[in-house]
Coordinates of C-alpha atoms in Angstrom, one line a residue:
X1 CA -37.0 -8.0 -5.5
X2 CA -36.3 -6.3 -8.9
X3 CA -33.0 -4.0 -9.5
X4 CA -33.7 -3.8 -13.2
X5 CA -33.7 -0.4 -14.9
X6 CA -37.1 1.0 -15.9
X7 CA -37.9 0.9 -19.6
X8 CA -35.2 -1.6 -20.3
X9 CA -35.5 -5.0 -22.2
X10 CA -34.9 -7.4 -19.2
X11 CA -33.4 -10.0 -21.3
X12 CA -30.6 -7.6 -21.8
X13 CA -29.7 -7.5 -18.3
X14 CA -28.7 -11.3 -18.4
X15 CA -25.3 -10.4 -19.8
X16 CA -23.2 -8.7 -17.1
X17 CA -20.6 -6.0 -17.8
X18 CA -17.7 -6.5 -15.5
X19 CA -16.7 -2.8 -15.1
X20 CA -14.8 -3.5 -12.0
X21 CA -12.3 -6.3 -13.4
X22 CA -9.4 -4.0 -13.3
X23 CA -9.5 -3.8 -9.5
X24 CA -8.6 -6.9 -7.6
X25 CA -10.2 -5.3 -4.4
X26 CA -13.6 -5.7 -6.1
X27 CA -15.5 -8.4 -7.8
X28 CA -16.5 -9.0 -11.3
X29 CA -20.3 -9.4 -11.4
X30 CA -21.6 -12.8 -12.2
X31 CA -25.1 -14.3 -12.6
X32 CA -26.9 -11.0 -11.8
X33 CA -29.9 -10.2 -13.7
X34 CA -29.3 -6.5 -13.4
X35 CA -26.2 -5.8 -11.6
X36 CA -25.6 -2.2 -10.5
X37 CA -22.4 -2.0 -12.8
X38 CA -24.7 -2.4 -15.7
X39 CA -26.9 0.4 -14.6
X40 CA -24.0 2.7 -14.0
X41 CA -22.5 2.0 -17.3
X42 CA -25.8 2.9 -19.0
X43 CA -26.0 6.4 -17.0
X44 CA -24.3 9.3 -18.5
X45 CA -23.8 11.1 -15.2
X46 CA -23.0 8.2 -13.0
X47 CA -20.6 6.5 -15.6
X48 CA -18.4 9.5 -15.1
X49 CA -18.5 9.6 -11.3
X50 CA -17.9 6.0 -10.6
X51 CA -14.3 4.9 -10.5
X52 CA -13.9 1.0 -9.7
X53 CA -10.2 1.1 -9.7
X54 CA -10.1 3.2 -6.5
X55 CA -9.0 1.1 -3.6
X56 CA -11.5 0.8 -1.0
X57 CA -9.5 -0.6 1.9
X58 CA -6.2 0.5 3.2
X59 CA -4.1 -2.5 4.1
X60 CA -1.2 -4.9 2.9
X61 CA 0.8 -2.0 1.5
X62 CA 4.3 -1.0 2.9
X63 CA 4.3 2.2 4.9
X64 CA 6.5 4.0 2.3
X65 CA 7.7 7.7 2.0
X66 CA 5.6 7.9 -1.1
X67 CA 2.4 6.8 0.6
X68 CA 3.1 9.2 3.5
X69 CA 3.7 12.1 1.2
X70 CA 0.4 11.4 -0.7
X71 CA -1.9 11.2 2.2
X72 CA -0.2 13.9 4.4
X73 CA -1.4 16.5 1.9
X74 CA -4.9 16.2 3.2
X75 CA -6.5 16.3 6.7
X76 CA -8.4 13.3 8.2
X77 CA -10.4 11.7 7.2
X78 CA -9.1 12.2 3.7
X79 CA -5.5 11.7 4.7
X80 CA -2.9 12.0 7.4
X81 CA -2.1 15.6 7.7
X82 CA -1.0 16.6 11.1
X83 CA -1.2 13.0 12.4
X84 CA 1.9 11.3 14.0
X85 CA 3.5 9.0 11.3
X86 CA 4.7 6.5 14.0
X87 CA 1.2 5.9 15.2
X88 CA -0.1 5.5 11.6
X89 CA 2.9 3.2 10.5
X90 CA 2.4 0.9 13.7
X91 CA -1.2 0.3 12.8
X92 CA -0.8 -0.4 9.1
X93 CA 2.1 -3.0 9.6
X94 CA -0.4 -5.1 11.5
X95 CA -2.9 -5.1 8.7
X96 CA -1.1 -7.8 6.8
X97 CA -3.7 -10.7 6.9
X98 CA -4.7 -12.2 3.8
X99 CA -8.4 -10.7 4.4
X100 CA -7.2 -7.1 5.3
X101 CA -7.5 -5.8 1.8
X102 CA -10.8 -7.6 0.9
X103 CA -14.1 -6.8 2.2
X104 CA -15.5 -10.2 1.5
X105 CA -13.6 -13.1 3.1
X106 CA -14.1 -15.5 0.1
X107 CA -11.4 -18.0 1.7
X108 CA -13.8 -18.2 4.8
X109 CA -17.0 -18.5 3.0
X110 CA -17.6 -19.1 -0.7
X111 CA -19.2 -16.0 -2.4
X112 CA -22.5 -16.4 -4.0
X113 CA -22.5 -15.7 -7.7
X114 CA -24.3 -12.4 -7.2
X115 CA -23.5 -10.5 -4.1
X116 CA -26.6 -8.8 -2.8
X117 CA -26.1 -6.4 0.0
X118 CA -28.4 -4.3 2.4
X119 CA -27.2 -1.4 4.1
X120 CA -29.3 -0.3 7.1
X121 CA -29.4 3.2 8.4
X122 CA -31.1 4.1 11.8
X123 CA -33.7 6.4 10.4
X124 CA -37.3 6.4 11.7
X125 CA -38.7 5.4 8.3
X126 CA -38.0 1.9 9.5
X127 CA -40.2 1.9 12.6
X128 CA -43.3 -0.1 11.5
X129 CA -41.7 -1.0 8.2
X130 CA -41.9 -4.8 8.6
X131 CA -38.7 -4.9 6.4
X132 CA -36.8 -7.4 8.6
X133 CA -37.1 -10.4 6.6
X134 CA -36.3 -8.5 3.4
X135 CA -33.2 -7.2 4.9
X136 CA -32.1 -10.5 6.2
X137 CA -32.7 -12.0 2.9
X138 CA -29.5 -10.3 1.5
X139 CA -26.0 -12.0 1.5
X140 CA -24.5 -9.4 3.5
X141 CA -25.9 -6.7 5.8
X142 CA -24.1 -3.3 6.8
X143 CA -25.1 -1.5 9.9
X144 CA -23.8 1.7 11.5
X145 CA -23.5 3.6 14.9
X146 CA -26.5 2.9 17.2
X147 CA -27.6 -0.3 15.5
X148 CA -30.5 -1.3 17.9
X149 CA -31.9 -4.8 16.9
X150 CA -33.5 -6.3 19.9
X151 CA -37.2 -5.4 20.0
X152 CA -37.0 -4.3 16.4
X153 CA -36.2 -7.4 14.6
X154 CA -39.5 -7.4 12.4
X155 CA -38.6 -3.8 11.1
X156 CA -34.7 -4.2 10.8
X157 CA -33.8 -7.7 10.7
X158 CA -31.3 -9.6 12.7
X159 CA -28.3 -10.1 10.4
X160 CA -25.3 -8.1 10.7
X161 CA -22.3 -8.8 8.3
X162 CA -20.4 -5.5 8.7
X163 CA -20.5 -2.7 11.3
X164 CA -19.2 0.6 10.3
X165 CA -18.2 3.4 12.6
X166 CA -15.7 5.9 13.8
X167 CA -14.4 5.6 17.4
X168 CA -16.3 8.8 18.0
X169 CA -19.6 7.8 16.5
X170 CA -19.4 4.2 18.4
X171 CA -18.8 5.6 21.7
X172 CA -21.2 8.5 21.4
X173 CA -23.9 5.9 20.2
X174 CA -23.2 3.7 23.3
X175 CA -23.6 6.7 25.5
X176 CA -26.5 8.5 23.9
X177 CA -28.8 5.4 23.0
X178 CA -28.0 3.1 25.8
X179 CA -31.4 3.6 27.3
X180 CA -33.0 3.2 24.0
X181 CA -31.4 -0.4 23.6
X182 CA -28.0 0.1 22.1
X183 CA -26.0 -1.4 25.1
X184 CA -23.3 -3.0 22.9
X185 CA -21.6 -3.0 19.5
X186 CA -23.0 -6.0 17.3
X187 CA -20.7 -9.0 18.0
X188 CA -20.7 -12.5 16.5
X189 CA -18.2 -14.9 14.8
X190 CA -17.3 -13.7 11.4
X191 CA -18.5 -10.1 11.8
X192 CA -16.2 -7.6 10.2
X193 CA -15.7 -4.0 11.7
X194 CA -15.1 -1.4 9.3
X195 CA -13.0 1.6 10.8
X196 CA -13.5 5.0 9.3
X197 CA -10.2 6.9 9.9
X198 CA -11.7 10.2 11.0
X199 CA -8.9 10.9 13.5
X200 CA -5.8 9.3 15.1
X201 CA -7.9 7.8 17.8
X202 CA -9.4 5.5 15.0
X203 CA -5.9 4.3 14.1
X204 CA -4.9 3.9 17.8
X205 CA -7.9 1.8 18.7
X206 CA -7.6 -0.2 15.5
X207 CA -4.0 -1.3 16.5
X208 CA -5.2 -2.1 20.0
X209 CA -7.9 -4.2 18.8
X210 CA -5.8 -6.2 16.3
X211 CA -3.3 -6.9 19.2
X212 CA -5.9 -7.5 21.7
X213 CA -4.3 -5.2 24.3
X214 CA -5.6 -1.9 26.1
X215 CA -5.4 1.5 24.1
X216 CA -2.0 2.8 25.2
X217 CA -2.4 6.5 24.3
X218 CA -4.7 9.3 23.5
X219 CA -8.2 10.1 24.1
X220 CA -9.2 6.3 24.8
X221 CA -6.3 5.4 26.7
X222 CA -7.0 2.3 28.9
X223 CA -10.0 1.2 26.8
X224 CA -10.1 -2.6 26.1
X225 CA -11.2 -3.1 22.6
X226 CA -12.5 -6.7 23.6
X227 CA -15.4 -5.0 25.3
X228 CA -16.5 -3.4 22.0
X229 CA -15.6 -6.2 19.5
X230 CA -15.7 -9.3 21.5
X231 CA -12.8 -11.5 22.9
X232 CA -12.5 -13.5 19.7
X233 CA -12.1 -10.9 17.1
X234 CA -8.8 -11.0 15.4
X235 CA -7.0 -9.1 12.5
X236 CA -9.1 -10.7 9.8
X237 CA -12.3 -9.1 11.5
X238 CA -10.9 -5.6 10.9
X239 CA -11.0 -3.4 8.0
X240 CA -9.9 0.2 7.4
X241 CA -11.4 2.4 4.8
X242 CA -8.8 4.0 2.7
X243 CA -8.4 7.8 3.3
X244 CA -8.2 8.2 -0.7
X245 CA -11.4 6.4 -1.1
X246 CA -13.2 8.7 1.4
X247 CA -11.7 11.7 -0.3
X248 CA -12.8 10.4 -3.9
X249 CA -16.4 9.7 -2.4
X250 CA -16.6 13.2 -1.2
X251 CA -15.2 14.9 -4.3
X252 CA -17.2 12.8 -6.9
X253 CA -20.5 12.3 -5.0
X254 CA -20.8 14.5 -1.8
X255 CA -18.8 17.6 -2.3
X256 CA -21.0 19.8 -0.1
X257 CA -21.3 23.7 -0.2
X258 CA -20.5 23.5 3.7
X259 CA -16.8 23.1 2.7
X260 CA -16.9 26.8 1.7
X261 CA -18.2 28.1 5.1
X262 CA -16.4 28.6 8.4
X263 CA -17.2 25.0 9.4
X264 CA -15.6 23.4 6.3
X265 CA -12.9 21.6 8.3
X266 CA -15.5 19.8 10.2
X267 CA -17.4 18.5 7.1
X268 CA -17.3 14.8 6.0
X269 CA -19.9 12.5 4.6
X270 CA -22.0 10.6 7.3
X271 CA -21.2 7.1 8.5
X272 CA -24.2 5.8 6.7
X273 CA -23.3 7.6 3.5
X274 CA -19.7 6.0 3.6
X275 CA -21.1 2.6 4.3
X276 CA -23.6 2.8 1.4
X277 CA -21.1 4.1 -1.1
X278 CA -18.7 1.2 0.2
X279 CA -21.3 -1.4 -0.7
X280 CA -22.0 0.3 -4.0
X281 CA -18.2 -0.2 -4.9
X282 CA -18.0 -3.8 -3.7
X283 CA -21.6 -5.4 -4.2
X284 CA -23.4 -6.4 -7.1
X285 CA -26.8 -5.3 -5.9
X286 CA -27.5 -2.9 -3.0
X287 CA -30.5 -2.1 -1.1
X288 CA -30.6 1.1 1.5
X289 CA -32.9 0.9 4.3
X290 CA -33.4 3.7 7.0
X291 CA -31.7 6.5 5.0
X292 CA -33.1 10.0 4.7
X293 CA -35.8 10.5 1.9
X294 CA -38.0 13.3 0.7
X295 CA -40.5 12.4 3.3
X296 CA -38.2 12.5 6.4
X297 CA -40.3 15.0 8.4
X298 CA -43.1 12.4 8.6
X299 CA -40.6 10.1 10.7
X300 CA -38.8 10.2 13.9
X301 CA -35.0 10.7 13.8
X302 CA -34.4 7.0 14.7
X303 CA -36.6 4.0 14.4
X304 CA -35.7 3.2 18.0
X305 CA -37.0 6.5 19.5
X306 CA -39.7 6.1 22.1
X307 CA -41.3 9.4 21.1
X308 CA -41.2 11.2 17.7
X309 CA -38.3 13.5 17.4
X310 CA -37.3 15.8 14.5
X311 CA -34.3 14.8 12.4
X312 CA -31.2 16.8 13.5
X313 CA -29.0 18.4 11.0
X314 CA -25.5 18.9 12.2
X315 CA -22.8 21.2 10.6
X316 CA -20.5 18.4 10.1
X317 CA -22.8 16.5 7.6
X318 CA -24.9 17.6 4.5
X319 CA -27.9 15.1 4.9
X320 CA -30.1 16.9 2.2
X321 CA -27.2 16.5 -0.2
X322 CA -27.0 12.8 0.7
X323 CA -30.8 12.5 0.2
X324 CA -30.6 14.0 -3.2
X325 CA -27.9 11.3 -4.1
X326 CA -29.9 8.4 -2.9
X327 CA -32.9 9.5 -4.9
X328 CA -31.0 9.9 -8.0
X329 CA -29.2 6.5 -7.5
X330 CA -32.5 4.9 -7.0
X331 CA -34.1 6.6 -10.0
X332 CA -31.2 5.4 -12.1
X333 CA -31.8 1.8 -10.9
X334 CA -28.4 1.5 -9.3
X335 CA -29.7 1.1 -5.7
X336 CA -33.2 0.1 -4.2
X337 CA -33.9 2.8 -1.8
X338 CA -36.7 2.0 0.9
X339 CA -39.2 4.7 0.8
X340 CA -42.9 5.1 2.0

């Protein structure tokens, strides 16, 4: 698989530009023939948009008045406006594991010299794609929401390293797609769960998951996180996207015109978009599978649909804006977007 920029001297790709060296939360590229950081550095538009000093995860930082003041100016998922400070603080104090602030657990498993990541959406373009082996060949595989695997291994692979979700999208997927094969959240030893803090319920569920106790309050009161994440999951398995990182992604990459409508308060980038952009800020090479492309009308909404159904466009996401971004990133040689 080649990630090299078109019309470039391939030999020039052997020397890597470590644009993310200033951020300890991300890795400096090594041994990559054509790392995405080099492609970004060469592209006028994306060189200005990417900021690798932006923290990706929220953890290991004291819950200070300064932090509260900074994040309480913006509504969730971009901040804590209107959320109870005690619930936020009680969750963050638990994220003190050495791995809480790192996406890749280097202490647990040595990182390869070139971290290759696949981000797998649930788009119908993957049905009959035979991309399973290609997906599993990556070092890390991200999946989201209703990630059905059984029966679709040849198309979507079997490996899962990260599962990204909001509590709302996770629970809705378990209800909506149960009859289509999504009967449980991916579970295995070492799998990491990336919480997207879209509401207070994400912080409350995360706290219960770390402690291994039932949810004590709110919409999900009484829920046992072990059912979703397995009995062996501990603090090192859970990650929390930083609200400032989500706001940065929205402002720099996905600032939709929907924000200026009556439904603007509902808008946020999709779960798949947040995971793909997370990978772009932490991996050396990134492939995107099952994401919306220009030919989306030729495929069903999901690869696991039993009958073809059109892609649904909801007011809280701007999928066409996301599709345009993926196309531009692919054209720039920054990602490899699976298309057909």
